[in-house]
Amino acid sequence: MAKLSLMVMVSLCVVLAVSGRDLARPSYNVIGRVYCDTCKCGFETPASTYIAGAMVRVECRHMETGDVTYTAEGVTDHTGSYKIQVVDDHEDEYCEAVLLRSPQSGCATLEPGRERARVVLSHNTGIVTNNRIANNLGFKSDTVLPECAPLLALYQEVDD
């Protein structure tokens, strides 16, 4: 019995060493995309484009005081996607992915209501993966694309 317990302990140590995970300091990957609202309608459409090189920050704030306790930044890739690693468990905080800036001069105005997205960064959630998917974040285009009018007309069609 003692031999079996020793083997289990050794196996556990090997698994933890091989996995490279530090159980004392968990980490999360906040994943999302940044888009340009080319139709100025307040949400993504098939005409929306995705922005490479946009800056995004993950901010965690204390639940009671609202003080910032943690920040990490990232930049979107050629598909408009970002992946920001956040260390530690933030159980007593609320965390958000926040848009900072767009490299596109014609699409650099923050889209109201789409400039931040809440993410839960705690192991006490029942979520089995360390990846946390944030809602897509958006900037508003300075001009509306010509293909937006017929596209938006499709959203207004109603069957009675």
PDB file of C-alpha atoms in Angstrom:
ATOM      1  CA  MET A   1       0.000   0.000   0.000  1.00  0.00           C
ATOM      2  CA  ALA A   2       2.819   2.411   0.892  1.00  0.00           C
ATOM      3  CA  LYS A   3       4.540   1.543  -2.391  1.00  0.00           C
ATOM      4  CA  LEU A   4       1.358   2.353  -4.324  1.00  0.00           C
ATOM      5  CA  SER A   5       0.985   5.715  -2.552  1.00  0.00           C
ATOM      6  CA  LEU A   6       4.597   6.567  -3.336  1.00  0.00           C
ATOM      7  CA  MET A   7       4.099   5.668  -6.994  1.00  0.00           C
ATOM      8  CA  VAL A   8       0.987   7.856  -7.187  1.00  0.00           C
ATOM      9  CA  MET A   9       2.841  10.796  -5.619  1.00  0.00           C
ATOM     10  CA  VAL A  10       5.806  10.406  -7.977  1.00  0.00           C
ATOM     11  CA  SER A  11       3.465  10.137 -10.969  1.00  0.00           C
ATOM     12  CA  LEU A  12       1.641  13.289  -9.916  1.00  0.00           C
ATOM     13  CA  CYS A  13       4.926  15.201  -9.581  1.00  0.00           C
ATOM     14  CA  VAL A  14       6.028  14.044 -13.026  1.00  0.00           C
ATOM     15  CA  VAL A  15       2.717  15.053 -14.606  1.00  0.00           C
ATOM     16  CA  LEU A  16       2.875  18.504 -13.021  1.00  0.00           C
ATOM     17  CA  ALA A  17       6.498  18.990 -14.053  1.00  0.00           C
ATOM     18  CA  VAL A  18       5.819  17.913 -17.627  1.00  0.00           C
ATOM     19  CA  SER A  19       2.705  20.045 -17.979  1.00  0.00           C
ATOM     20  CA  GLY A  20       4.632  23.155 -16.924  1.00  0.00           C
ATOM     21  CA  ARG A  21       1.669  24.503 -14.984  1.00  0.00           C
ATOM     22  CA  ASP A  22       2.268  26.495 -11.847  1.00  0.00           C
ATOM     23  CA  LEU A  23      -0.725  25.682  -9.679  1.00  0.00           C
ATOM     24  CA  ALA A  24       0.085  28.483  -7.250  1.00  0.00           C
ATOM     25  CA  ARG A  25      -0.174  31.099 -10.050  1.00  0.00           C
ATOM     26  CA  PRO A  26      -2.845  30.207 -12.562  1.00  0.00           C
ATOM     27  CA  SER A  27      -2.922  31.985 -15.887  1.00  0.00           C
ATOM     28  CA  TYR A  28      -5.687  32.731 -18.354  1.00  0.00           C
ATOM     29  CA  ASN A  29      -5.804  33.634 -22.029  1.00  0.00           C
ATOM     30  CA  VAL A  30      -8.258  36.412 -22.834  1.00  0.00           C
ATOM     31  CA  ILE A  31      -9.190  35.939 -26.482  1.00  0.00           C
ATOM     32  CA  GLY A  32     -11.238  38.184 -28.773  1.00  0.00           C
ATOM     33  CA  ARG A  33     -11.398  40.174 -31.986  1.00  0.00           C
ATOM     34  CA  VAL A  34     -11.526  43.850 -32.911  1.00  0.00           C
ATOM     35  CA  TYR A  35     -13.715  44.992 -35.793  1.00  0.00           C
ATOM     36  CA  CYS A  36     -14.517  48.133 -37.751  1.00  0.00           C
ATOM     37  CA  ASP A  37     -18.242  48.884 -37.984  1.00  0.00           C
ATOM     38  CA  THR A  38     -18.222  49.974 -41.625  1.00  0.00           C
ATOM     39  CA  CYS A  39     -22.017  50.440 -41.675  1.00  0.00           C
ATOM     40  CA  LYS A  40     -22.218  52.515 -38.454  1.00  0.00           C
ATOM     41  CA  CYS A  41     -25.045  50.361 -37.113  1.00  0.00           C
ATOM     42  CA  GLY A  42     -23.608  49.548 -33.672  1.00  0.00           C
ATOM     43  CA  PHE A  43     -22.917  45.856 -34.263  1.00  0.00           C
ATOM     44  CA  GLU A  44     -21.013  43.518 -36.553  1.00  0.00           C
ATOM     45  CA  THR A  45     -22.423  42.862 -40.012  1.00  0.00           C
ATOM     46  CA  PRO A  46     -21.116  40.874 -42.985  1.00  0.00           C
ATOM     47  CA  ALA A  47     -19.594  44.186 -44.190  1.00  0.00           C
ATOM     48  CA  SER A  48     -17.544  44.642 -40.985  1.00  0.00           C
ATOM     49  CA  THR A  49     -13.793  44.344 -41.321  1.00  0.00           C
ATOM     50  CA  TYR A  50     -11.288  43.238 -38.692  1.00  0.00           C
ATOM     51  CA  ILE A  51      -8.454  45.486 -37.559  1.00  0.00           C
ATOM     52  CA  ALA A  52      -4.824  44.374 -37.419  1.00  0.00           C
ATOM     53  CA  GLY A  53      -2.594  46.244 -34.982  1.00  0.00           C
ATOM     54  CA  ALA A  54      -5.340  47.447 -32.607  1.00  0.00           C
ATOM     55  CA  MET A  55      -4.292  47.826 -28.965  1.00  0.00           C
ATOM     56  CA  VAL A  56      -6.349  46.052 -26.289  1.00  0.00           C
ATOM     57  CA  ARG A  57      -5.870  46.043 -22.523  1.00  0.00           C
ATOM     58  CA  VAL A  58      -7.208  43.639 -19.918  1.00  0.00           C
ATOM     59  CA  GLU A  59      -8.011  45.556 -16.730  1.00  0.00           C
ATOM     60  CA  CYS A  60      -8.999  43.998 -13.424  1.00  0.00           C
ATOM     61  CA  ARG A  61     -10.555  46.165 -10.719  1.00  0.00           C
ATOM     62  CA  HIS A  62     -11.327  45.565  -7.069  1.00  0.00           C
ATOM     63  CA  MET A  63     -15.048  44.813  -6.614  1.00  0.00           C
ATOM     64  CA  GLU A  64     -15.598  47.287  -3.782  1.00  0.00           C
ATOM     65  CA  THR A  65     -13.205  50.165  -4.468  1.00  0.00           C
ATOM     66  CA  GLY A  66     -12.975  50.024  -8.267  1.00  0.00           C
ATOM     67  CA  ASP A  67      -9.200  50.455  -8.040  1.00  0.00           C
ATOM     68  CA  VAL A  68      -7.203  48.889 -10.885  1.00  0.00           C
ATOM     69  CA  THR A  69      -5.339  45.867  -9.518  1.00  0.00           C
ATOM     70  CA  TYR A  70      -3.972  44.341 -12.730  1.00  0.00           C
ATOM     71  CA  THR A  71      -3.391  45.266 -16.374  1.00  0.00           C
ATOM     72  CA  ALA A  72      -1.970  43.469 -19.400  1.00  0.00           C
ATOM     73  CA  GLU A  73      -1.913  44.647 -23.016  1.00  0.00           C
ATOM     74  CA  GLY A  74      -1.902  43.038 -26.418  1.00  0.00           C
ATOM     75  CA  VAL A  75      -2.113  43.817 -30.122  1.00  0.00           C
ATOM     76  CA  THR A  76      -4.373  42.216 -32.718  1.00  0.00           C
ATOM     77  CA  ASP A  77      -2.874  40.070 -35.469  1.00  0.00           C
ATOM     78  CA  HIS A  78      -3.659  40.153 -39.211  1.00  0.00           C
ATOM     79  CA  THR A  79      -7.112  38.619 -38.547  1.00  0.00           C
ATOM     80  CA  GLY A  80      -8.033  41.226 -35.911  1.00  0.00           C
ATOM     81  CA  SER A  81      -7.635  38.622 -33.145  1.00  0.00           C
ATOM     82  CA  TYR A  82      -5.851  39.082 -29.841  1.00  0.00           C
ATOM     83  CA  LYS A  83      -4.744  36.735 -27.085  1.00  0.00           C
ATOM     84  CA  ILE A  84      -3.631  38.347 -23.831  1.00  0.00           C
ATOM     85  CA  GLN A  85      -2.191  36.243 -21.022  1.00  0.00           C
ATOM     86  CA  VAL A  86      -3.314  37.189 -17.516  1.00  0.00           C
ATOM     87  CA  VAL A  87      -1.644  35.678 -14.451  1.00  0.00           C
ATOM     88  CA  ASP A  88      -3.197  34.935 -11.072  1.00  0.00           C
ATOM     89  CA  ASP A  89      -6.769  34.283 -10.030  1.00  0.00           C
ATOM     90  CA  HIS A  90      -8.943  37.425  -9.974  1.00  0.00           C
ATOM     91  CA  GLU A  91     -11.869  36.054  -7.973  1.00  0.00           C
ATOM     92  CA  ASP A  92     -12.533  39.240  -5.977  1.00  0.00           C
ATOM     93  CA  GLU A  93     -12.231  41.504  -8.993  1.00  0.00           C
ATOM     94  CA  TYR A  94     -14.067  42.237 -12.191  1.00  0.00           C
ATOM     95  CA  CYS A  95     -12.001  42.170 -15.365  1.00  0.00           C
ATOM     96  CA  GLU A  96     -12.644  43.630 -18.804  1.00  0.00           C
ATOM     97  CA  ALA A  97     -11.020  43.662 -22.217  1.00  0.00           C
ATOM     98  CA  VAL A  98     -10.834  47.347 -23.173  1.00  0.00           C
ATOM     99  CA  LEU A  99     -10.096  48.941 -26.551  1.00  0.00           C
ATOM    100  CA  LEU A 100      -7.230  51.411 -26.458  1.00  0.00           C
ATOM    101  CA  ARG A 101      -6.563  52.492 -30.046  1.00  0.00           C
ATOM    102  CA  SER A 102      -6.899  51.632 -33.696  1.00  0.00           C
ATOM    103  CA  PRO A 103      -4.128  52.009 -36.279  1.00  0.00           C
ATOM    104  CA  GLN A 104      -6.743  52.777 -38.968  1.00  0.00           C
ATOM    105  CA  SER A 105      -7.253  56.514 -39.293  1.00  0.00           C
ATOM    106  CA  GLY A 106     -10.684  56.044 -40.936  1.00  0.00           C
ATOM    107  CA  CYS A 107     -11.881  53.713 -38.200  1.00  0.00           C
ATOM    108  CA  ALA A 108     -10.565  54.948 -34.866  1.00  0.00           C
ATOM    109  CA  THR A 109     -13.687  56.172 -33.053  1.00  0.00           C
ATOM    110  CA  LEU A 110     -14.792  53.882 -30.217  1.00  0.00           C
ATOM    111  CA  GLU A 111     -18.149  52.204 -30.833  1.00  0.00           C
ATOM    112  CA  PRO A 112     -20.371  53.057 -27.814  1.00  0.00           C
ATOM    113  CA  GLY A 113     -21.205  49.855 -25.938  1.00  0.00           C
ATOM    114  CA  ARG A 114     -18.579  47.871 -27.880  1.00  0.00           C
ATOM    115  CA  GLU A 115     -15.443  49.411 -26.371  1.00  0.00           C
ATOM    116  CA  ARG A 116     -15.196  46.930 -23.468  1.00  0.00           C
ATOM    117  CA  ALA A 117     -16.186  43.365 -22.649  1.00  0.00           C
ATOM    118  CA  ARG A 118     -16.350  41.706 -19.227  1.00  0.00           C
ATOM    119  CA  VAL A 119     -14.437  38.440 -18.679  1.00  0.00           C
ATOM    120  CA  VAL A 120     -14.339  36.127 -15.646  1.00  0.00           C
ATOM    121  CA  LEU A 121     -10.792  35.249 -14.583  1.00  0.00           C
ATOM    122  CA  SER A 122     -11.223  32.796 -11.738  1.00  0.00           C
ATOM    123  CA  HIS A 123     -11.091  29.021 -11.351  1.00  0.00           C
ATOM    124  CA  ASN A 124     -14.211  29.114  -9.155  1.00  0.00           C
ATOM    125  CA  THR A 125     -16.528  29.292 -12.160  1.00  0.00           C
ATOM    126  CA  GLY A 126     -16.815  25.722 -13.365  1.00  0.00           C
ATOM    127  CA  ILE A 127     -15.115  26.661 -16.646  1.00  0.00           C
ATOM    128  CA  VAL A 128     -12.649  23.866 -17.391  1.00  0.00           C
ATOM    129  CA  THR A 129     -10.368  25.741 -19.803  1.00  0.00           C
ATOM    130  CA  ASN A 130      -8.073  28.677 -19.078  1.00  0.00           C
ATOM    131  CA  ASN A 131      -9.193  30.378 -22.294  1.00  0.00           C
ATOM    132  CA  ARG A 132     -11.709  33.156 -21.734  1.00  0.00           C
ATOM    133  CA  ILE A 133     -13.526  34.452 -24.803  1.00  0.00           C
ATOM    134  CA  ALA A 134     -14.406  38.145 -24.690  1.00  0.00           C
ATOM    135  CA  ASN A 135     -17.168  39.645 -26.820  1.00  0.00           C
ATOM    136  CA  ASN A 136     -15.781  41.310 -29.930  1.00  0.00           C
ATOM    137  CA  LEU A 137     -14.770  44.946 -29.537  1.00  0.00           C
ATOM    138  CA  GLY A 138     -15.475  47.613 -32.143  1.00  0.00           C
ATOM    139  CA  PHE A 139     -14.513  50.919 -33.648  1.00  0.00           C
ATOM    140  CA  LYS A 140     -16.881  52.984 -35.795  1.00  0.00           C
ATOM    141  CA  SER A 141     -15.932  53.885 -39.371  1.00  0.00           C
ATOM    142  CA  ASP A 142     -15.841  57.551 -40.415  1.00  0.00           C
ATOM    143  CA  THR A 143     -17.723  56.722 -43.627  1.00  0.00           C
ATOM    144  CA  VAL A 144     -20.429  54.217 -44.475  1.00  0.00           C
ATOM    145  CA  LEU A 145     -19.670  51.711 -47.230  1.00  0.00           C
ATOM    146  CA  PRO A 146     -22.016  51.763 -50.277  1.00  0.00           C
ATOM    147  CA  GLU A 147     -22.933  48.078 -49.769  1.00  0.00           C
ATOM    148  CA  CYS A 148     -24.379  48.864 -46.318  1.00  0.00           C
ATOM    149  CA  ALA A 149     -27.753  50.202 -47.538  1.00  0.00           C
ATOM    150  CA  PRO A 150     -28.935  46.952 -49.167  1.00  0.00           C
ATOM    151  CA  LEU A 151     -27.390  44.930 -46.345  1.00  0.00           C
ATOM    152  CA  LEU A 152     -29.223  46.908 -43.647  1.00  0.00           C
ATOM    153  CA  ALA A 153     -32.459  46.617 -45.646  1.00  0.00           C
ATOM    154  CA  LEU A 154     -32.227  42.847 -45.097  1.00  0.00           C
ATOM    155  CA  TYR A 155     -32.247  43.437 -41.325  1.00  0.00           C
ATOM    156  CA  GLN A 156     -35.501  45.392 -41.650  1.00  0.00           C
ATOM    157  CA  GLU A 157     -37.428  42.712 -43.510  1.00  0.00           C
ATOM    158  CA  VAL A 158     -40.141  41.211 -41.343  1.00  0.00           C
ATOM    159  CA  ASP A 159     -42.383  38.231 -42.073  1.00  0.00           C
ATOM    160  CA  ASP A 160     -45.920  38.566 -40.737  1.00  0.00           C
TER     161      ASP A 160
END
